[in-house]
PDB file of C-alpha atoms and ligand atoms in Angstrom:
ATOM      1  CA  UNK A   1      30.751  -6.873 -21.547  1.00 70.00           C
ATOM      2  CA  UNK A   2      30.173  -8.227 -18.046  1.00 85.00           C
ATOM      3  CA  UNK A   3      27.023  -7.126 -16.306  1.00 92.00           C
ATOM      4  CA  UNK A   4      27.401  -4.892 -13.264  1.00 96.00           C
ATOM      5  CA  UNK A   5      26.906  -6.280  -9.775  1.00 97.00           C
ATOM      6  CA  UNK A   6      23.586  -5.459  -8.158  1.00 98.00           C
ATOM      7  CA  UNK A   7      24.033  -4.869  -4.411  1.00 98.00           C
ATOM      8  CA  UNK A   8      21.188  -3.967  -2.059  1.00 98.00           C
ATOM      9  CA  UNK A   9      21.121  -2.818   1.565  1.00 98.00           C
ATOM     10  CA  UNK A  10      18.223  -3.627   3.844  1.00 98.00           C
ATOM     11  CA  UNK A  11      17.247  -3.299   7.484  1.00 98.00           C
ATOM     12  CA  UNK A  12      14.879  -1.525   9.837  1.00 97.00           C
ATOM     13  CA  UNK A  13      14.921   2.269  10.081  1.00 93.00           C
ATOM     14  CA  UNK A  14      18.138   3.481  11.738  1.00 93.00           C
ATOM     15  CA  UNK A  15      20.108   0.259  11.140  1.00 96.00           C
ATOM     16  CA  UNK A  16      23.110   2.148   9.730  1.00 96.00           C
ATOM     17  CA  UNK A  17      22.626   1.565   5.997  1.00 96.00           C
ATOM     18  CA  UNK A  18      23.740   5.044   4.997  1.00 95.00           C
ATOM     19  CA  UNK A  19      27.089   4.755   6.762  1.00 97.00           C
ATOM     20  CA  UNK A  20      27.805   1.420   5.079  1.00 98.00           C
ATOM     21  CA  UNK A  21      26.683   2.718   1.699  1.00 97.00           C
ATOM     22  CA  UNK A  22      29.116   5.603   2.002  1.00 97.00           C
ATOM     23  CA  UNK A  23      31.963   3.295   2.986  1.00 98.00           C
ATOM     24  CA  UNK A  24      31.218   1.112  -0.026  1.00 98.00           C
ATOM     25  CA  UNK A  25      31.203   4.134  -2.329  1.00 98.00           C
ATOM     26  CA  UNK A  26      34.630   5.158  -1.019  1.00 98.00           C
ATOM     27  CA  UNK A  27      35.932   1.622  -1.591  1.00 96.00           C
ATOM     28  CA  UNK A  28      34.590   1.539  -5.166  1.00 97.00           C
ATOM     29  CA  UNK A  29      36.173   4.964  -5.798  1.00 97.00           C
ATOM     30  CA  UNK A  30      39.538   3.741  -4.498  1.00 97.00           C
ATOM     31  CA  UNK A  31      39.351   0.765  -6.838  1.00 95.00           C
ATOM     32  CA  UNK A  32      38.211   2.881  -9.789  1.00 96.00           C
ATOM     33  CA  UNK A  33      35.021   0.843 -10.168  1.00 95.00           C
ATOM     34  CA  UNK A  34      32.034   2.316 -11.957  1.00 97.00           C
ATOM     35  CA  UNK A  35      28.853   2.440  -9.923  1.00 98.00           C
ATOM     36  CA  UNK A  36      25.653   4.288  -9.242  1.00 98.00           C
ATOM     37  CA  UNK A  37      23.817   4.621  -5.934  1.00 98.00           C
ATOM     38  CA  UNK A  38      20.044   4.765  -5.853  1.00 97.00           C
ATOM     39  CA  UNK A  39      17.425   4.703  -3.159  1.00 96.00           C
ATOM     40  CA  UNK A  40      13.958   3.296  -2.820  1.00 97.00           C
ATOM     41  CA  UNK A  41      11.380   4.621  -2.876  1.00 97.00           C
ATOM     42  CA  UNK A  42      12.687   7.289  -5.231  1.00 97.00           C
ATOM     43  CA  UNK A  43      15.648   7.613  -7.547  1.00 96.00           C
ATOM     44  CA  UNK A  44      13.645   8.855 -10.550  1.00 97.00           C
ATOM     45  CA  UNK A  45      11.511  11.937 -11.108  1.00 97.00           C
ATOM     46  CA  UNK A  46       8.328   9.872 -10.874  1.00 98.00           C
ATOM     47  CA  UNK A  47       9.685   7.821  -7.965  1.00 98.00           C
ATOM     48  CA  UNK A  48      10.613  10.892  -5.900  1.00 98.00           C
ATOM     49  CA  UNK A  49       7.053  12.172  -6.263  1.00 98.00           C
ATOM     50  CA  UNK A  50       5.722   8.822  -5.100  1.00 98.00           C
ATOM     51  CA  UNK A  51       8.196   8.931  -2.200  1.00 98.00           C
ATOM     52  CA  UNK A  52       6.784  12.265  -1.043  1.00 98.00           C
ATOM     53  CA  UNK A  53       3.289  10.773  -0.932  1.00 98.00           C
ATOM     54  CA  UNK A  54       4.462   7.643   0.878  1.00 98.00           C
ATOM     55  CA  UNK A  55       6.427   9.384   3.623  1.00 96.00           C
ATOM     56  CA  UNK A  56       4.075  12.338   4.189  1.00 97.00           C
ATOM     57  CA  UNK A  57       2.779  12.227   7.784  1.00 95.00           C
ATOM     58  CA  UNK A  58      -0.444  13.914   6.661  1.00 96.00           C
ATOM     59  CA  UNK A  59      -1.407  10.899   4.555  1.00 96.00           C
ATOM     60  CA  UNK A  60      -2.608   8.972   7.587  1.00 95.00           C
ATOM     61  CA  UNK A  61      -5.639   7.588   5.757  1.00 97.00           C
ATOM     62  CA  UNK A  62      -3.547   5.722   3.185  1.00 97.00           C
ATOM     63  CA  UNK A  63      -4.713   2.121   2.943  1.00 98.00           C
ATOM     64  CA  UNK A  64      -2.245  -0.750   3.151  1.00 97.00           C
ATOM     65  CA  UNK A  65      -3.014  -1.797  -0.410  1.00 98.00           C
ATOM     66  CA  UNK A  66      -2.498   1.743  -1.721  1.00 98.00           C
ATOM     67  CA  UNK A  67       0.814   1.889   0.151  1.00 98.00           C
ATOM     68  CA  UNK A  68       1.975  -1.430  -1.268  1.00 98.00           C
ATOM     69  CA  UNK A  69       1.081  -0.481  -4.826  1.00 98.00           C
ATOM     70  CA  UNK A  70       2.823   2.882  -4.544  1.00 98.00           C
ATOM     71  CA  UNK A  71       6.053   1.235  -3.396  1.00 98.00           C
ATOM     72  CA  UNK A  72       5.792  -1.159  -6.326  1.00 98.00           C
ATOM     73  CA  UNK A  73       5.044   1.665  -8.762  1.00 98.00           C
ATOM     74  CA  UNK A  74       8.188   3.523  -7.696  1.00 98.00           C
ATOM     75  CA  UNK A  75      10.138   0.271  -7.996  1.00 98.00           C
ATOM     76  CA  UNK A  76       8.852  -0.490 -11.506  1.00 98.00           C
ATOM     77  CA  UNK A  77       9.972   2.969 -12.594  1.00 98.00           C
ATOM     78  CA  UNK A  78      13.482   2.813 -11.150  1.00 98.00           C
ATOM     79  CA  UNK A  79      14.103  -0.738 -12.318  1.00 98.00           C
ATOM     80  CA  UNK A  80      13.267  -0.025 -15.941  1.00 98.00           C
ATOM     81  CA  UNK A  81      14.597   3.533 -16.105  1.00 98.00           C
ATOM     82  CA  UNK A  82      17.807   3.251 -14.070  1.00 98.00           C
ATOM     83  CA  UNK A  83      18.804  -0.138 -12.648  1.00 98.00           C
ATOM     84  CA  UNK A  84      18.524  -2.418 -15.675  1.00 98.00           C
ATOM     85  CA  UNK A  85      20.210  -0.025 -18.138  1.00 98.00           C
ATOM     86  CA  UNK A  86      23.120   0.511 -15.710  1.00 98.00           C
ATOM     87  CA  UNK A  87      23.638  -3.200 -15.084  1.00 98.00           C
ATOM     88  CA  UNK A  88      23.602  -3.982 -18.778  1.00 97.00           C
ATOM     89  CA  UNK A  89      26.244  -1.267 -19.401  1.00 97.00           C
ATOM     90  CA  UNK A  90      28.453  -3.051 -16.858  1.00 97.00           C
ATOM     91  CA  UNK A  91      27.914  -0.419 -14.155  1.00 98.00           C
ATOM     92  CA  UNK A  92      27.572  -1.698 -10.582  1.00 98.00           C
ATOM     93  CA  UNK A  93      24.365  -0.681  -8.825  1.00 98.00           C
ATOM     94  CA  UNK A  94      24.162  -0.050  -5.091  1.00 98.00           C
ATOM     95  CA  UNK A  95      20.584   0.256  -3.936  1.00 98.00           C
ATOM     96  CA  UNK A  96      19.441   1.617  -0.573  1.00 98.00           C
ATOM     97  CA  UNK A  97      16.474  -0.757  -0.128  1.00 98.00           C
ATOM     98  CA  UNK A  98      14.816  -2.863  -2.821  1.00 98.00           C
ATOM     99  CA  UNK A  99      12.020  -5.408  -2.865  1.00 98.00           C
ATOM    100  CA  UNK A 100      12.974  -7.149   0.381  1.00 98.00           C
ATOM    101  CA  UNK A 101      11.725  -3.969   2.105  1.00 98.00           C
ATOM    102  CA  UNK A 102       8.289  -4.624   0.666  1.00 98.00           C
ATOM    103  CA  UNK A 103       8.385  -8.260   1.786  1.00 98.00           C
ATOM    104  CA  UNK A 104       9.342  -7.230   5.344  1.00 98.00           C
ATOM    105  CA  UNK A 105       7.306  -4.016   5.805  1.00 97.00           C
ATOM    106  CA  UNK A 106       4.184  -4.597   3.709  1.00 98.00           C
ATOM    107  CA  UNK A 107       4.185  -8.392   3.339  1.00 98.00           C
ATOM    108  CA  UNK A 108       5.108  -9.344   6.898  1.00 98.00           C
ATOM    109  CA  UNK A 109       4.590  -6.395   9.251  1.00 97.00           C
ATOM    110  CA  UNK A 110       1.457  -5.091   7.467  1.00 97.00           C
ATOM    111  CA  UNK A 111       0.232  -8.661   6.911  1.00 97.00           C
ATOM    112  CA  UNK A 112      -0.391  -8.240   3.198  1.00 98.00           C
ATOM    113  CA  UNK A 113       1.091 -11.705   2.720  1.00 97.00           C
ATOM    114  CA  UNK A 114       4.175 -13.064   1.004  1.00 96.00           C
ATOM    115  CA  UNK A 115       2.256 -14.475  -1.980  1.00 97.00           C
ATOM    116  CA  UNK A 116       1.016 -11.035  -2.929  1.00 98.00           C
ATOM    117  CA  UNK A 117       4.295  -9.206  -2.278  1.00 98.00           C
ATOM    118  CA  UNK A 118       6.346 -11.893  -4.081  1.00 98.00           C
ATOM    119  CA  UNK A 119       4.051 -11.616  -7.085  1.00 98.00           C
ATOM    120  CA  UNK A 120       4.186  -7.811  -7.202  1.00 98.00           C
ATOM    121  CA  UNK A 121       7.935  -7.712  -6.549  1.00 98.00           C
ATOM    122  CA  UNK A 122       8.468  -9.988  -9.510  1.00 98.00           C
ATOM    123  CA  UNK A 123       6.187  -8.010 -11.800  1.00 98.00           C
ATOM    124  CA  UNK A 124       7.602  -4.613 -10.794  1.00 98.00           C
ATOM    125  CA  UNK A 125      11.187  -5.689 -11.419  1.00 98.00           C
ATOM    126  CA  UNK A 126      10.730  -8.011 -14.362  1.00 96.00           C
ATOM    127  CA  UNK A 127      12.306 -10.646 -12.109  1.00 95.00           C
ATOM    128  CA  UNK A 128      15.490  -8.677 -11.479  1.00 97.00           C
ATOM    129  CA  UNK A 129      17.137 -10.098  -8.386  1.00 97.00           C
ATOM    130  CA  UNK A 130      20.047  -8.518  -6.479  1.00 98.00           C
ATOM    131  CA  UNK A 131      23.341 -10.453  -6.641  1.00 97.00           C
ATOM    132  CA  UNK A 132      23.844  -9.837  -2.953  1.00 98.00           C
ATOM    133  CA  UNK A 133      21.775  -8.226  -0.223  1.00 98.00           C
ATOM    134  CA  UNK A 134      23.156  -7.012   3.088  1.00 98.00           C
ATOM    135  CA  UNK A 135      20.628  -7.179   5.872  1.00 98.00           C
ATOM    136  CA  UNK A 136      21.889  -4.969   8.700  1.00 98.00           C
ATOM    137  CA  UNK A 137      20.218  -6.617  11.641  1.00 98.00           C
ATOM    138  CA  UNK A 138      19.714  -4.611  14.813  1.00 97.00           C
ATOM    139  CA  UNK A 139      17.409  -4.414  17.796  1.00 96.00           C
ATOM    140  CA  UNK A 140      14.765  -1.675  17.205  1.00 95.00           C
ATOM    141  CA  UNK A 141      15.514   0.045  20.514  1.00 93.00           C
ATOM    142  CA  UNK A 142      19.165   0.583  19.541  1.00 93.00           C
ATOM    143  CA  UNK A 143      18.116   1.689  16.055  1.00 93.00           C
ATOM    144  CA  UNK A 144      15.654   4.147  17.555  1.00 88.00           C
ATOM    145  CA  UNK A 145      18.385   5.750  19.674  1.00 85.00           C
ATOM    146  CA  UNK A 146      20.522   6.183  16.568  1.00 81.00           C
ATOM    147  CA  UNK A 147      17.645   7.702  14.618  1.00 77.00           C
ATOM    148  CA  UNK A 148      16.758  10.200  17.309  1.00 76.00           C
ATOM    149  CA  UNK A 149      19.950  12.109  16.492  1.00 69.00           C
ATOM    150  CA  UNK A 150      18.811  12.713  12.905  1.00 72.00           C
ATOM    151  CA  UNK A 151      17.214  15.857  11.489  1.00 68.00           C
ATOM    152  CA  UNK A 152      13.643  16.057  10.231  1.00 73.00           C
ATOM    153  CA  UNK A 153      11.807  13.907  12.788  1.00 81.00           C
ATOM    154  CA  UNK A 154       9.997  10.686  12.051  1.00 85.00           C
ATOM    155  CA  UNK A 155       8.325   9.979   8.709  1.00 88.00           C
ATOM    156  CA  UNK A 156       4.947   8.259   8.246  1.00 85.00           C
ATOM    157  CA  UNK A 157       6.459   4.752   8.376  1.00 82.00           C
ATOM    158  CA  UNK A 158       8.755   5.441  11.345  1.00 83.00           C
ATOM    159  CA  UNK A 159       5.825   6.875  13.297  1.00 83.00           C
ATOM    160  CA  UNK A 160       4.360   3.376  13.510  1.00 85.00           C
ATOM    161  CA  UNK A 161       6.572   2.704  16.513  1.00 89.00           C
ATOM    162  CA  UNK A 162       8.923   0.128  17.981  1.00 92.00           C
ATOM    163  CA  UNK A 163       6.622  -2.897  17.897  1.00 95.00           C
ATOM    164  CA  UNK A 164       6.153  -2.290  14.167  1.00 96.00           C
ATOM    165  CA  UNK A 165       9.939  -2.157  13.682  1.00 95.00           C
ATOM    166  CA  UNK A 166      10.196  -5.409  15.653  1.00 97.00           C
ATOM    167  CA  UNK A 167       7.761  -7.055  13.226  1.00 97.00           C
ATOM    168  CA  UNK A 168       9.714  -5.715  10.267  1.00 98.00           C
ATOM    169  CA  UNK A 169      12.886  -7.179  11.738  1.00 98.00           C
ATOM    170  CA  UNK A 170      11.202 -10.578  12.141  1.00 98.00           C
ATOM    171  CA  UNK A 171       9.999 -10.360   8.542  1.00 98.00           C
ATOM    172  CA  UNK A 172      13.518  -9.709   7.297  1.00 98.00           C
ATOM    173  CA  UNK A 173      15.010 -12.553   9.322  1.00 98.00           C
ATOM    174  CA  UNK A 174      12.385 -14.960   8.058  1.00 98.00           C
ATOM    175  CA  UNK A 175      13.165 -13.938   4.499  1.00 98.00           C
ATOM    176  CA  UNK A 176      16.888 -14.433   5.086  1.00 98.00           C
ATOM    177  CA  UNK A 177      16.258 -18.033   6.126  1.00 98.00           C
ATOM    178  CA  UNK A 178      15.110 -18.910   2.603  1.00 96.00           C
ATOM    179  CA  UNK A 179      17.023 -16.454   0.402  1.00 97.00           C
ATOM    180  CA  UNK A 180      20.656 -17.413   0.002  1.00 97.00           C
ATOM    181  CA  UNK A 181      21.631 -14.049  -1.493  1.00 98.00           C
ATOM    182  CA  UNK A 182      20.826 -12.305   1.819  1.00 98.00           C
ATOM    183  CA  UNK A 183      23.835 -11.897   4.120  1.00 98.00           C
ATOM    184  CA  UNK A 184      22.700 -11.122   7.662  1.00 98.00           C
ATOM    185  CA  UNK A 185      25.158  -8.786   9.382  1.00 98.00           C
ATOM    186  CA  UNK A 186      25.029  -7.920  13.074  1.00 98.00           C
ATOM    187  CA  UNK A 187      24.696  -4.124  12.868  1.00 98.00           C
ATOM    188  CA  UNK A 188      25.326  -3.514  16.557  1.00 96.00           C
ATOM    189  CA  UNK A 189      29.076  -3.333  15.948  1.00 96.00           C
ATOM    190  CA  UNK A 190      31.476  -0.525  15.051  1.00 97.00           C
ATOM    191  CA  UNK A 191      30.969   0.680  11.473  1.00 97.00           C
ATOM    192  CA  UNK A 192      34.406  -0.460  10.285  1.00 98.00           C
ATOM    193  CA  UNK A 193      33.868  -4.005  11.619  1.00 98.00           C
ATOM    194  CA  UNK A 194      30.563  -4.190   9.753  1.00 98.00           C
ATOM    195  CA  UNK A 195      32.126  -2.850   6.598  1.00 98.00           C
ATOM    196  CA  UNK A 196      34.935  -5.415   6.733  1.00 98.00           C
ATOM    197  CA  UNK A 197      32.334  -8.185   6.425  1.00 98.00           C
ATOM    198  CA  UNK A 198      30.511  -6.421   3.620  1.00 98.00           C
ATOM    199  CA  UNK A 199      33.711  -5.850   1.671  1.00 97.00           C
ATOM    200  CA  UNK A 200      34.761  -9.493   2.014  1.00 96.00           C
ATOM    201  CA  UNK A 201      31.415 -10.737   0.726  1.00 96.00           C
ATOM    202  CA  UNK A 202      31.564  -8.449  -2.286  1.00 95.00           C
ATOM    203  CA  UNK A 203      35.091  -9.447  -3.252  1.00 90.00           C
ATOM    204  CA  UNK A 204      34.154 -13.111  -2.902  1.00 88.00           C
ATOM    205  CA  UNK A 205      31.482 -12.404  -5.484  1.00 84.00           C
ATOM    206  CA  UNK A 206      33.795 -10.606  -7.917  1.00 79.00           C
ATOM    207  CA  UNK A 207      36.735 -13.077  -7.704  1.00 68.00           C
TER     208      UNK A 207
HETATM  209  P1  TYD B 301      13.789   6.329   4.191  1.00 83.09           P
HETATM  210  O1  TYD B 301      13.815   7.718   4.760  1.00 83.09           O
HETATM  211  O2  TYD B 301      14.471   6.085   2.891  1.00 83.09           O
HETATM  212  O3  TYD B 301      14.236   5.351   5.326  1.00 83.09           O
HETATM  213  P2  TYD B 301      15.627   4.668   5.573  1.00 83.09           P
HETATM  214  O4  TYD B 301      16.628   5.786   5.660  1.00 83.09           O
HETATM  215  O5  TYD B 301      15.396   3.925   6.852  1.00 83.09           O
HETATM  216  O6  TYD B 301      15.848   3.750   4.407  1.00 83.09           O
HETATM  217  O7  TYD B 301      12.262   5.905   4.100  1.00 83.09           O
HETATM  218  C1  TYD B 301      11.840   4.792   3.496  1.00 83.09           C
HETATM  219  C2  TYD B 301      10.771   4.188   4.379  1.00 83.09           C
HETATM  220  O8  TYD B 301       9.906   3.392   3.576  1.00 83.09           O
HETATM  221  C3  TYD B 301      11.348   3.265   5.435  1.00 83.09           C
HETATM  222  O9  TYD B 301      10.623   3.426   6.636  1.00 83.09           O
HETATM  223  C4  TYD B 301      11.079   1.895   4.891  1.00 83.09           C
HETATM  224  C5  TYD B 301       9.842   2.067   4.081  1.00 83.09           C
HETATM  225  N1  TYD B 301       9.703   1.153   2.949  1.00 83.09           N
HETATM  226  C6  TYD B 301       8.628   0.261   2.934  1.00 83.09           C
HETATM  227  O10 TYD B 301       7.815   0.219   3.872  1.00 83.09           O
HETATM  228  N2  TYD B 301       8.484  -0.580   1.858  1.00 83.09           N
HETATM  229  C7  TYD B 301       9.331  -0.551   0.784  1.00 83.09           C
HETATM  230  O11 TYD B 301       9.156  -1.332  -0.191  1.00 83.09           O
HETATM  231  C8  TYD B 301      10.427   0.387   0.805  1.00 83.09           C
HETATM  232  C9  TYD B 301      11.383   0.451  -0.340  1.00 83.09           C
HETATM  233  C10 TYD B 301      10.577   1.222   1.913  1.00 83.09           C
END
């Protein structure tokens, strides 16, 4: 049996990942393809508990190392419990964020360093790499305007402000320069134009 395709979506907060994820789900449904959608941090019982800790605004004393290790703990859980079994059954996996988020947010923007985040990313995932990663690249100001329409206010990470999001964006773009699997997509375009590019890249992969 062929392994499933492992597709991840990345980008700063408010880059439009959810819209693209939904369009991809609809496309997979139309084609009768089997898939699951998961999100990080979260996607498992343990991971959702870790997510609550990570995003809770009251946890303002959390250290950068504690934050990094919690993201990796949630990732270790979802990789072993959900992602790897699905891929080996031939089910495609669409993941809303994966380890590139840690490289960009914790490694680059929080200055924990690529050596450390690369090492932990590898350990947490048993060296499971996405087949393709879509980086939805957008200016933080535009992303912020999009986010302000959402319910629930800002979470602990979003509260770190625009200059933080700018750093995260730089971190992602630097990563994309060395990682061939990362497709950088200009996310300041209409949703259907963005999706067209995503769809083409995925079918190139499956042909
Ligand atoms: P979420 O509400 O899922 O944000 P989004 O809808 O933008 O994906 O919250 C996840 C937050 O956690 C988001 O701000 C990005 C951050 N994050 C990290 O800092 N490191 C990580 O490894 C991951 C997976 C997420």
